[in-house]
Amino acid sequence: MGSEHFARGVTAVRFSGRYYVDVHDYDSGYSWLGARIISAIPTDPARYKEWLEKKRAKYARYQEDADNYSQVSEAAYCETSYWPRGRRPIFPTEFPKLSQYYAQYVYIINLDREVFTVNYGAHWKLGNIPRRNDLWHKAIVNSIFQNENTISLEECLEDHIGAPALELPEPNSNIRYDHSSINPKRDIIEPRKAFLTYVLAKTVVQYKKEILQFGAEWSTNSFPFRELAFALISIAHGQSGFQSSPTTQPGLKRIPPSPIWINVGQIGNKVPLLEFGSMGHAPGKSPGVSPAETMYWFDGVLVSLVLVADGEAITQAVAWGIEQGRRSFQIIVLTLFEVVFAEFDPREEVPPVPPLRVSNAVPLSPLRIDNCMSTHPRNRPERREGMRTGLHRGELPERYMGTRKKLQTYFPGLASLVNFLDVAARRSAASKTWGVFPPEIYGKILEHADYDTWKACLSVSTVIRDYCLEKYRLDDRRIVVGGPSTKTLSDSTDFYMTFDFENLQTGQIVVAAIRSPGYPVELDSMPIVGWEQKAIMLNVRLRFNSTEDI
């Protein structure tokens, strides 16, 4: 009882996909905060239905208020009015990051799916929670998987057990077009490709907890699915930029009290930045930076977001591209866990060639849909006496990103994504002329161009693109000129990937490794994604440390 009294807890109410979060610094255990939550939910079916309707109406009003307050500008910010007094205001979001509160107890009332969740893995039907002898928490046990709880099916009938995860459609392997197979390229020997694949892997690692805790609940048109997918596509393409962190670039500031906008002052960015994953938006615009659609064009490549990357998804993507008036195009079919690449090009040849070439599904990372906690507790069997201490799954340690070969091995879909979009960008640039001057003249001009001009020149022509990518610019201050190599640091037997970074202001070239503590910081940046509205990915912090003194 004493440990429960001092335990930290989080409560969240989900309504219309959005989470309303409160943090409790003490009295958060099952017998305290948990019991208060349970006692407030009626057991009588008629009273429960009335309670549910009132709750949904209440949070519908909250959502309207939140939408008004999330229409932000640089000029005015207001404290939200509906937060309980004495609580730290946490803005409602569809992209919850509950792990940041380091809570020992997490309670989620899901008004959308009518599920009550305890510590991510134990799910009760909201209108049928087992209360006799406090079974609602006494039936929660350790599963065979490390750090994942479940519900004992011997202690509790399945009538009480729910699951907030979406039901996936049965895979349909049939593709309604003649097709042949392709093997996506995953080699990332070039410095730019290795660097971008590392950034992608870092992104997946940083959002691993959110994907495992909630990913199985996200539909393809849900905000977090769209935002994450768009970020991966943007980074792999090279469309994203990079921003120095607040510790190395003092001008980067948040405008209080809102957690939504970042004021970058005179650093060089043309627009204010959203925090990636926040619900902030300009009046008349949708939250976030991703397209609202689940199928869209990205620099001439058709991107389709799906729950299952199967033949039906490929067929629908091809049909949509044809309806858009495109005769030939490349396709990326993307889930949270894997990717399929395809190319549609109906050429008239003898002998006939299938118009569609398709790859098998390639895993983005070691994460799998089966690792997700919001599935039914039966997917996490109870650990019994004599069993192993716990199987690890969904593990993404830093060493998986330590070398180029490890990136290719553990993140094959991400490495293939970089290569696929590079081919698409080269094809787009190949259709354009590079002008009247010899290409080497343009190369000299590019050495003195600012970052925005350099980036625009990537699509001018293939020749100009090649000159641009000889030295891959991160911002106006640093470029990647060499790597990747590997190095063993003095305090470790692990290998670390290194890149050669050149300072555009001084011309100095420094070899820096993926390593955080104890070494001079050479690069400390975060990705920026988006087109008109841009967002900074504060959680994806890229730290490279000089190896000169090692």
Coordinates of C-alpha atoms in Angstrom, one line a residue:
M1 CA 0.0 0.0 0.0
G2 CA 2.9 2.4 0.8
S3 CA 4.5 2.0 -2.6
E4 CA 1.1 2.7 -4.3
H5 CA 0.7 5.8 -2.2
F6 CA 3.9 7.4 -3.5
A7 CA 3.5 6.0 -7.0
R8 CA 3.4 8.3 -10.0
G9 CA 0.5 7.8 -12.4
V10 CA -1.0 8.9 -15.7
T11 CA -4.7 9.0 -16.6
A12 CA -5.8 9.5 -20.2
V13 CA -9.2 9.7 -21.8
R14 CA -9.4 9.0 -25.5
F15 CA -12.2 10.5 -27.5
S16 CA -12.4 10.9 -31.3
G17 CA -8.8 9.7 -31.5
R18 CA -7.5 12.4 -29.2
Y19 CA -6.0 11.8 -25.7
Y20 CA -6.7 14.1 -22.8
V21 CA -3.9 13.4 -20.3
D22 CA -3.4 14.2 -16.6
V23 CA -0.4 13.4 -14.5
H24 CA -0.7 12.4 -10.8
D25 CA 2.4 12.6 -8.7
Y26 CA 1.2 10.3 -5.9
D27 CA -1.7 8.1 -4.8
S28 CA -1.7 6.4 -8.2
G29 CA -1.8 2.7 -7.4
Y30 CA -4.6 0.3 -8.0
S31 CA -6.1 0.9 -4.5
W32 CA -6.0 4.6 -4.9
L33 CA -6.3 6.2 -8.3
G34 CA -7.3 3.0 -10.0
A35 CA -10.1 2.4 -7.5
R36 CA -11.5 5.9 -8.0
I37 CA -11.6 5.5 -11.7
I38 CA -13.4 2.1 -11.5
S39 CA -15.9 3.4 -9.0
A40 CA -17.0 6.2 -11.2
I41 CA -18.0 3.9 -14.0
P42 CA -21.6 2.5 -13.5
T43 CA -22.2 -1.2 -13.5
D44 CA -25.9 -1.1 -14.4
P45 CA -26.1 -1.3 -18.3
A46 CA -28.7 1.6 -18.6
R47 CA -26.7 3.9 -16.2
Y48 CA -23.5 2.9 -18.0
K49 CA -25.0 3.9 -21.4
E50 CA -26.1 7.3 -19.9
W51 CA -22.7 7.8 -18.4
L52 CA -21.0 7.0 -21.7
E53 CA -23.2 9.5 -23.6
K54 CA -22.5 12.2 -21.1
K55 CA -18.7 11.5 -21.2
R56 CA -18.6 11.7 -25.0
A57 CA -20.6 14.9 -25.0
K58 CA -18.3 16.4 -22.4
Y59 CA -15.2 15.6 -24.4
A60 CA -16.8 16.7 -27.6
R61 CA -17.0 20.2 -26.0
Y62 CA -13.3 19.8 -24.9
Q63 CA -12.4 18.9 -28.5
E64 CA -14.1 22.1 -29.8
D65 CA -12.2 24.2 -27.3
A66 CA -8.9 22.4 -28.2
D67 CA -9.5 23.0 -31.9
N68 CA -9.9 26.7 -31.2
Y69 CA -6.8 26.9 -29.0
S70 CA -4.7 24.9 -31.5
Q71 CA -5.3 27.5 -34.2
V72 CA -2.2 29.3 -33.2
S73 CA -0.2 32.2 -34.5
E74 CA 3.0 33.8 -33.4
A75 CA 1.2 36.7 -31.8
A76 CA -1.2 35.3 -29.2
Y77 CA -1.4 32.3 -27.0
C78 CA -3.9 31.5 -24.3
E79 CA -4.0 29.0 -21.5
T80 CA -6.6 26.3 -22.2
S81 CA -9.7 26.9 -20.0
Y82 CA -10.9 23.4 -19.4
W83 CA -7.9 21.9 -17.4
P84 CA -8.6 21.0 -13.7
R85 CA -7.2 23.6 -11.4
G86 CA -3.9 22.5 -9.7
R87 CA -2.9 20.3 -12.6
R88 CA -0.2 21.0 -15.2
P89 CA -1.9 21.6 -18.5
I90 CA -1.1 19.0 -21.1
F91 CA -2.5 19.8 -24.5
P92 CA -4.8 17.1 -25.9
T93 CA -3.2 15.1 -28.7
E94 CA -3.7 12.2 -31.1
F95 CA -0.1 11.3 -30.8
P96 CA 0.3 10.5 -27.0
K97 CA 3.8 10.2 -25.6
L98 CA 2.9 8.8 -22.2
S99 CA 6.3 7.2 -21.5
Q100 CA 7.8 10.7 -21.0
Y101 CA 6.0 11.0 -17.6
Y102 CA 7.8 7.9 -16.2
A103 CA 4.6 6.7 -14.5
Q104 CA 4.3 3.4 -12.7
Y105 CA 0.6 3.2 -13.3
V106 CA -1.1 4.2 -16.6
Y107 CA -4.9 4.2 -16.9
I108 CA -6.7 4.8 -20.3
I109 CA -10.4 5.2 -20.7
N110 CA -11.1 4.7 -24.4
L111 CA -14.5 6.2 -25.2
D112 CA -14.1 5.4 -28.9
R113 CA -13.6 1.6 -28.5
E114 CA -15.2 1.3 -25.0
V115 CA -12.1 -0.2 -23.5
F116 CA -10.4 0.4 -20.1
T117 CA -6.6 -0.2 -20.4
V118 CA -4.2 -0.6 -17.5
N119 CA -0.4 -0.2 -18.1
Y120 CA -0.8 -0.6 -21.9
G121 CA -1.3 -4.4 -22.0
A122 CA -4.3 -5.2 -19.8
H123 CA -7.6 -4.3 -21.6
W124 CA -11.1 -4.5 -20.1
K125 CA -14.4 -3.9 -21.7
L126 CA -15.4 -0.5 -20.3
G127 CA -19.0 -1.6 -19.6
N128 CA -18.0 -5.0 -18.1
I129 CA -15.0 -4.5 -15.9
P130 CA -14.7 -7.4 -13.3
R131 CA -14.9 -5.7 -9.9
R132 CA -15.6 -8.6 -7.5
N133 CA -12.6 -9.1 -5.2
D134 CA -10.8 -6.4 -7.2
L135 CA -10.3 -8.9 -10.1
W136 CA -9.8 -6.0 -12.5
H137 CA -6.2 -5.6 -11.2
K138 CA -5.6 -8.9 -9.4
A139 CA -6.0 -10.7 -12.8
I140 CA -3.2 -8.6 -14.3
V141 CA -0.1 -10.7 -14.5
N142 CA 3.3 -10.8 -16.2
S143 CA 3.4 -12.2 -19.7
I144 CA 6.1 -14.3 -21.3
F145 CA 7.4 -11.2 -22.9
Q146 CA 9.8 -8.9 -21.0
N147 CA 8.1 -5.8 -19.5
E148 CA 4.7 -6.7 -21.0
N149 CA 1.7 -7.4 -18.8
T150 CA -1.4 -9.4 -19.7
I151 CA -4.6 -10.8 -18.1
S152 CA -4.7 -14.3 -16.7
L153 CA -7.4 -16.1 -18.7
E154 CA -7.7 -18.6 -15.8
E155 CA -8.6 -15.9 -13.4
C156 CA -11.0 -14.0 -15.6
L157 CA -13.6 -14.8 -18.3
E158 CA -13.0 -13.5 -21.8
D159 CA -16.4 -11.7 -21.6
H160 CA -14.7 -9.0 -19.5
I161 CA -11.6 -8.7 -21.8
G162 CA -11.4 -6.2 -24.7
A163 CA -8.8 -4.8 -27.0
P164 CA -8.5 -1.4 -28.6
A165 CA -6.5 -2.6 -31.6
L166 CA -8.1 -2.4 -35.0
E167 CA -9.0 -5.7 -36.7
L168 CA -6.7 -6.2 -39.7
P169 CA -8.2 -7.4 -43.0
E170 CA -7.2 -10.8 -44.2
P171 CA -4.2 -10.5 -46.6
N172 CA -5.1 -10.8 -50.3
S173 CA -2.1 -11.7 -52.4
N174 CA -4.0 -11.4 -55.7
I175 CA -2.7 -8.5 -57.9
R176 CA -5.1 -7.7 -60.8
Y177 CA -2.4 -6.7 -63.2
D178 CA 0.3 -8.8 -65.0
H179 CA 3.4 -8.4 -62.9
S180 CA 7.0 -9.5 -62.3
S181 CA 9.2 -9.4 -59.2
I182 CA 11.9 -6.9 -58.3
N183 CA 14.4 -6.9 -55.5
P184 CA 14.8 -3.5 -53.9
K185 CA 18.3 -2.3 -53.5
R186 CA 19.5 -1.7 -49.9
D187 CA 23.1 -0.9 -50.4
I188 CA 24.0 2.5 -48.7
I189 CA 27.7 2.8 -49.3
E190 CA 27.4 6.5 -50.3
P191 CA 27.7 9.0 -47.4
R192 CA 24.4 10.6 -48.0
K193 CA 22.5 7.4 -48.2
A194 CA 24.1 6.0 -45.1
F195 CA 23.4 9.2 -43.2
L196 CA 19.7 9.4 -44.2
T197 CA 19.2 5.7 -43.4
Y198 CA 20.7 6.4 -39.9
V199 CA 18.3 9.4 -39.5
L200 CA 15.4 7.1 -40.5
A201 CA 16.4 4.4 -38.1
K202 CA 16.8 6.9 -35.3
T203 CA 13.3 8.2 -36.0
V204 CA 11.8 4.7 -35.7
V205 CA 13.9 4.0 -32.5
Q206 CA 12.7 7.3 -30.9
Y207 CA 9.0 6.6 -31.6
K208 CA 9.3 2.9 -30.8
K209 CA 7.3 3.1 -27.6
E210 CA 4.4 5.0 -29.1
I211 CA 4.3 2.5 -32.0
L212 CA 4.3 -0.5 -29.7
Q213 CA 1.8 1.0 -27.2
F214 CA -0.7 2.5 -29.7
G215 CA 0.3 1.6 -33.3
A216 CA -2.2 -1.2 -33.7
E217 CA -5.0 1.3 -32.9
W218 CA -4.0 3.7 -35.7
S219 CA -6.0 3.6 -38.9
T220 CA -4.3 4.8 -42.1
N221 CA -6.0 8.2 -41.9
S222 CA -5.1 8.7 -38.2
F223 CA -2.9 11.6 -37.4
P224 CA 0.1 9.8 -36.0
F225 CA 0.2 7.2 -38.8
R226 CA 0.1 9.9 -41.4
E227 CA 2.7 12.1 -39.7
L228 CA 5.2 9.3 -39.1
A229 CA 4.8 7.9 -42.6
F230 CA 5.3 11.4 -44.1
A231 CA 8.3 12.0 -42.0
L232 CA 9.9 8.7 -43.1
I233 CA 9.2 9.5 -46.8
S234 CA 10.5 13.1 -46.4
I235 CA 13.8 12.1 -44.7
A236 CA 14.4 9.2 -47.1
H237 CA 13.9 11.5 -50.1
G238 CA 16.2 14.2 -48.7
Q239 CA 13.3 16.7 -48.7
S240 CA 13.8 17.3 -44.9
G241 CA 16.1 19.8 -43.5
F242 CA 18.0 19.9 -40.2
Q243 CA 18.0 22.4 -37.3
S244 CA 20.7 22.7 -34.6
S245 CA 19.4 21.9 -31.1
P246 CA 18.8 24.6 -28.5
T247 CA 22.0 23.7 -26.7
T248 CA 24.1 24.5 -29.7
Q249 CA 21.9 27.2 -31.3
P250 CA 20.6 29.5 -28.6
G251 CA 18.0 31.2 -30.9
L252 CA 15.7 28.1 -30.9
K253 CA 13.0 28.8 -28.4
R254 CA 9.5 27.8 -27.4
I255 CA 6.8 30.4 -27.2
P256 CA 5.1 29.9 -23.7
P257 CA 2.7 28.8 -22.5
S258 CA 1.9 26.8 -25.6
P259 CA 3.7 23.6 -26.3
I260 CA 2.9 23.9 -30.0
W261 CA 5.1 26.4 -31.8
I262 CA 8.8 26.9 -31.9
N263 CA 10.2 30.4 -32.4
V264 CA 13.5 30.1 -34.3
G265 CA 14.1 33.8 -34.5
Q266 CA 16.8 34.7 -37.0
I267 CA 18.4 31.3 -37.6
G268 CA 17.4 31.3 -41.2
N269 CA 14.1 29.4 -41.3
K270 CA 11.4 31.2 -43.2
V271 CA 8.5 30.1 -41.1
P272 CA 7.8 29.2 -37.5
L273 CA 8.1 25.5 -36.7
L274 CA 5.5 23.1 -35.2
E275 CA 6.7 20.5 -32.7
F276 CA 6.3 17.3 -34.7
G277 CA 3.3 15.4 -33.5
S278 CA 1.6 18.4 -32.0
M279 CA -2.0 19.3 -32.9
G280 CA -1.2 22.9 -33.7
H281 CA -2.3 24.4 -37.0
A282 CA -3.0 27.7 -38.7
P283 CA -6.7 28.7 -39.0
G284 CA -8.3 26.8 -41.8
K285 CA -5.5 24.2 -42.0
S286 CA -5.3 20.7 -40.7
P287 CA -3.0 19.8 -37.8
G288 CA 0.4 18.6 -38.6
V289 CA 2.5 18.6 -41.8
S290 CA 1.3 15.5 -43.7
P291 CA -1.3 15.3 -46.4
A292 CA -4.8 14.5 -45.1
E293 CA -5.1 11.8 -47.7
T294 CA -3.8 8.2 -47.4
M295 CA -2.8 8.1 -51.1
Y296 CA -0.8 11.0 -52.5
W297 CA 2.0 12.0 -54.8
F298 CA 5.4 12.8 -53.4
D299 CA 7.8 14.2 -56.0
G300 CA 6.1 12.0 -58.7
V301 CA 6.1 8.9 -56.6
L302 CA 2.7 7.5 -55.5
V303 CA 2.6 6.9 -51.7
S304 CA -0.2 4.7 -50.4
L305 CA -0.7 4.2 -46.6
V306 CA -2.2 0.8 -45.7
L307 CA -2.7 -1.5 -42.8
V308 CA -1.7 -4.6 -44.8
A309 CA 0.8 -4.3 -47.7
D310 CA -0.8 -7.0 -49.9
G311 CA -1.8 -7.6 -53.5
E312 CA -5.1 -5.7 -53.0
A313 CA -3.2 -2.6 -51.8
I314 CA -0.9 -2.8 -54.9
T315 CA -3.9 -3.1 -57.2
Q316 CA -5.7 -0.1 -55.6
A317 CA -2.6 2.0 -55.9
V318 CA -2.1 1.2 -59.5
A319 CA -5.7 1.9 -60.3
W320 CA -5.6 5.2 -58.5
G321 CA -2.4 6.3 -60.3
I322 CA -4.0 5.5 -63.7
E323 CA -7.2 7.4 -62.7
Q324 CA -4.9 10.4 -62.0
G325 CA -3.8 10.4 -65.6
R326 CA -0.3 9.0 -65.1
R327 CA 0.9 6.5 -67.7
S328 CA 4.0 5.3 -65.8
F329 CA 4.9 5.8 -62.1
Q330 CA 6.6 4.4 -59.1
I331 CA 4.7 3.3 -56.0
I332 CA 5.5 3.0 -52.3
V333 CA 2.9 1.0 -50.3
L334 CA 3.7 1.7 -46.6
T335 CA 2.5 0.3 -43.3
L336 CA 4.0 1.2 -39.9
F337 CA 6.1 -2.0 -40.1
E338 CA 6.9 -2.8 -43.7
V339 CA 7.1 -1.4 -47.2
V340 CA 6.4 -2.7 -50.7
F341 CA 8.0 -1.0 -53.8
A342 CA 6.4 -1.2 -57.3
E343 CA 6.7 0.4 -60.7
F344 CA 4.0 0.6 -63.3
D345 CA 5.2 1.1 -66.9
P346 CA 3.0 -0.4 -69.7
R347 CA 5.6 -0.5 -72.5
E348 CA 4.9 -2.1 -75.9
E349 CA 7.7 -4.6 -76.4
V350 CA 8.2 -7.9 -78.1
P351 CA 8.0 -10.2 -76.4
P352 CA 5.4 -8.6 -74.1
V353 CA 6.7 -7.4 -70.7
P354 CA 4.4 -7.3 -67.6
P355 CA 3.5 -3.6 -67.0
L356 CA 3.9 -3.9 -63.3
R357 CA 7.0 -4.8 -61.3
V358 CA 6.5 -5.5 -57.6
S359 CA 8.8 -6.3 -54.6
N360 CA 8.0 -8.5 -51.7
A361 CA 7.2 -6.7 -48.4
V362 CA 10.4 -5.5 -46.8
P363 CA 10.5 -4.9 -42.9
L364 CA 11.2 -1.3 -42.0
S365 CA 12.8 -2.4 -38.7
P366 CA 12.8 -5.3 -36.2
L367 CA 9.4 -4.1 -35.0
R368 CA 6.4 -6.1 -35.9
I369 CA 2.6 -5.7 -35.6
D370 CA 2.5 -8.7 -33.3
N371 CA 4.7 -6.7 -30.8
C372 CA 2.0 -4.1 -30.2
M373 CA 0.5 -3.9 -26.7
S374 CA -3.0 -2.9 -27.7
T375 CA -3.9 -6.3 -29.2
H376 CA -5.9 -8.8 -27.2
P377 CA -4.2 -10.0 -24.0
R378 CA -4.4 -13.6 -25.3
N379 CA -1.6 -12.6 -27.7
R380 CA 0.6 -12.2 -24.6
P381 CA 0.4 -15.5 -22.8
E382 CA 0.8 -15.6 -19.0
R383 CA 4.3 -16.4 -17.7
R384 CA 4.1 -19.4 -15.5
E385 CA 6.5 -20.8 -12.9
G386 CA 9.4 -22.5 -14.4
M387 CA 9.2 -20.5 -17.7
R388 CA 12.1 -18.4 -19.0
T389 CA 12.4 -15.0 -17.3
G390 CA 10.9 -13.2 -20.2
L391 CA 11.4 -13.1 -24.0
H392 CA 12.5 -9.8 -25.5
R393 CA 10.7 -8.4 -28.5
G394 CA 10.5 -5.1 -30.1
E395 CA 14.0 -4.4 -29.0
L396 CA 15.9 -1.6 -30.9
P397 CA 19.2 -1.0 -29.1
E398 CA 21.6 1.7 -30.3
R399 CA 24.0 -0.9 -31.5
Y400 CA 21.6 -1.9 -34.3
M401 CA 22.5 1.5 -35.9
G402 CA 26.2 1.3 -35.2
T403 CA 27.5 0.5 -38.7
R404 CA 26.4 0.6 -42.3
K405 CA 26.0 -3.2 -42.5
K406 CA 23.8 -3.2 -39.3
L407 CA 21.6 -0.5 -40.8
Q408 CA 21.1 -2.7 -43.9
T409 CA 20.5 -5.8 -41.8
Y410 CA 18.1 -4.4 -39.1
F411 CA 16.5 -1.7 -41.1
P412 CA 16.3 -3.1 -44.7
G413 CA 13.1 -1.3 -45.6
L414 CA 14.5 2.1 -44.6
A415 CA 17.7 1.5 -46.6
S416 CA 15.6 0.4 -49.6
L417 CA 13.4 3.5 -49.2
V418 CA 16.4 5.8 -49.5
N419 CA 17.6 4.0 -52.7
F420 CA 14.1 3.9 -54.3
L421 CA 13.4 7.6 -53.8
D422 CA 16.9 8.5 -55.0
V423 CA 16.2 6.6 -58.3
A424 CA 12.8 8.5 -58.5
A425 CA 14.4 11.9 -58.0
R426 CA 17.1 11.1 -60.6
R427 CA 14.5 10.1 -63.1
S428 CA 12.6 13.3 -62.5
A429 CA 15.7 15.4 -62.9
A430 CA 16.8 13.5 -66.0
S431 CA 13.8 15.0 -67.9
K432 CA 15.2 18.5 -67.5
T433 CA 18.1 20.3 -69.2
W434 CA 21.0 21.6 -67.2
G435 CA 21.3 24.9 -69.2
V436 CA 23.9 26.6 -71.5
F437 CA 27.0 26.6 -69.3
P438 CA 29.4 23.7 -68.9
P439 CA 28.4 21.7 -65.8
E440 CA 31.7 22.4 -64.0
I441 CA 30.7 26.1 -63.9
Y442 CA 27.5 25.2 -62.1
G443 CA 29.6 23.1 -59.7
K444 CA 31.7 26.1 -58.8
I445 CA 28.5 28.3 -58.4
L446 CA 27.0 25.7 -56.1
E447 CA 29.9 25.8 -53.7
H448 CA 28.9 29.4 -52.9
A449 CA 25.1 28.9 -52.9
D450 CA 23.0 29.1 -49.8
Y451 CA 21.2 26.0 -48.5
D452 CA 17.8 26.8 -50.0
T453 CA 19.4 27.4 -53.5
W454 CA 21.4 24.2 -53.2
K455 CA 18.3 22.2 -52.3
A456 CA 16.3 23.7 -55.2
C457 CA 19.1 22.7 -57.6
L458 CA 18.7 19.0 -56.7
S459 CA 15.8 18.8 -59.1
V460 CA 17.2 20.9 -61.9
S461 CA 18.9 18.1 -63.9
T462 CA 20.8 14.9 -63.3
V463 CA 24.1 16.6 -63.9
I464 CA 23.4 19.4 -61.5
R465 CA 22.0 16.9 -58.9
D466 CA 25.2 14.9 -59.1
Y467 CA 27.3 18.0 -58.4
C468 CA 25.0 18.9 -55.4
L469 CA 25.2 15.5 -53.9
E470 CA 29.0 15.2 -54.0
K471 CA 28.8 17.1 -50.7
Y472 CA 25.5 16.6 -48.9
R473 CA 24.5 19.7 -47.1
L474 CA 22.7 19.4 -43.7
D475 CA 22.2 23.2 -43.3
D476 CA 24.1 26.4 -44.0
R477 CA 26.9 25.4 -41.8
R478 CA 27.7 21.7 -42.3
I479 CA 28.0 19.2 -45.1
V480 CA 28.7 15.5 -45.2
V481 CA 31.9 14.9 -47.3
G482 CA 32.9 11.4 -46.4
G483 CA 32.0 8.1 -44.7
P484 CA 30.6 6.0 -43.5
S485 CA 33.5 4.3 -41.7
T486 CA 33.6 2.4 -38.5
K487 CA 35.6 3.1 -35.4
T488 CA 36.1 1.4 -32.0
L489 CA 36.1 3.9 -29.2
S490 CA 38.5 3.5 -26.3
D491 CA 35.8 2.6 -23.7
S492 CA 33.9 0.1 -25.8
T493 CA 34.3 -3.0 -27.9
D494 CA 31.4 -1.9 -30.1
F495 CA 31.9 -0.4 -33.5
Y496 CA 30.5 3.1 -34.2
M497 CA 29.7 4.6 -37.6
T498 CA 31.6 7.8 -38.5
F499 CA 31.1 10.5 -41.1
D500 CA 33.4 13.4 -42.2
F501 CA 31.7 16.7 -41.6
E502 CA 33.0 19.9 -43.2
N503 CA 32.3 23.3 -41.6
L504 CA 31.3 25.6 -44.5
Q505 CA 32.5 28.7 -42.6
T506 CA 36.0 27.5 -41.7
G507 CA 36.6 24.7 -44.2
Q508 CA 37.6 22.4 -41.3
I509 CA 36.8 18.7 -41.7
V510 CA 36.1 16.7 -38.6
V511 CA 35.5 12.9 -38.3
A512 CA 32.6 12.4 -36.0
A513 CA 31.0 9.2 -34.6
I514 CA 27.5 8.2 -33.5
R515 CA 28.3 8.6 -29.8
S516 CA 26.8 10.7 -27.0
P517 CA 28.6 10.9 -23.7
G518 CA 32.0 12.2 -22.9
Y519 CA 33.2 13.4 -26.2
P520 CA 33.2 16.8 -28.0
V521 CA 30.0 17.4 -29.8
E522 CA 30.5 18.1 -33.5
L523 CA 26.9 17.8 -34.7
D524 CA 23.7 18.2 -32.6
S525 CA 20.7 18.5 -34.9
M526 CA 17.1 17.5 -35.4
P527 CA 15.2 16.9 -38.6
I528 CA 12.7 19.4 -40.0
V529 CA 9.9 17.9 -42.2
G530 CA 7.0 19.5 -44.1
W531 CA 6.2 21.6 -47.1
E532 CA 4.3 24.8 -46.5
Q533 CA 4.1 24.2 -42.7
K534 CA 7.2 22.7 -41.2
A535 CA 7.7 20.7 -38.0
I536 CA 10.8 20.0 -36.0
M537 CA 11.3 16.5 -34.7
L538 CA 12.6 17.3 -31.2
N539 CA 12.7 13.6 -30.2
V540 CA 15.0 12.7 -33.0
R541 CA 18.2 14.2 -31.8
L542 CA 21.3 13.5 -34.0
R543 CA 24.5 13.7 -31.9
F544 CA 27.8 13.1 -33.6
N545 CA 31.0 13.5 -31.5
S546 CA 34.5 14.3 -32.7
T547 CA 36.8 11.4 -32.6
E548 CA 40.0 13.4 -32.8
D549 CA 40.7 13.1 -29.0
I550 CA 39.8 9.4 -28.8

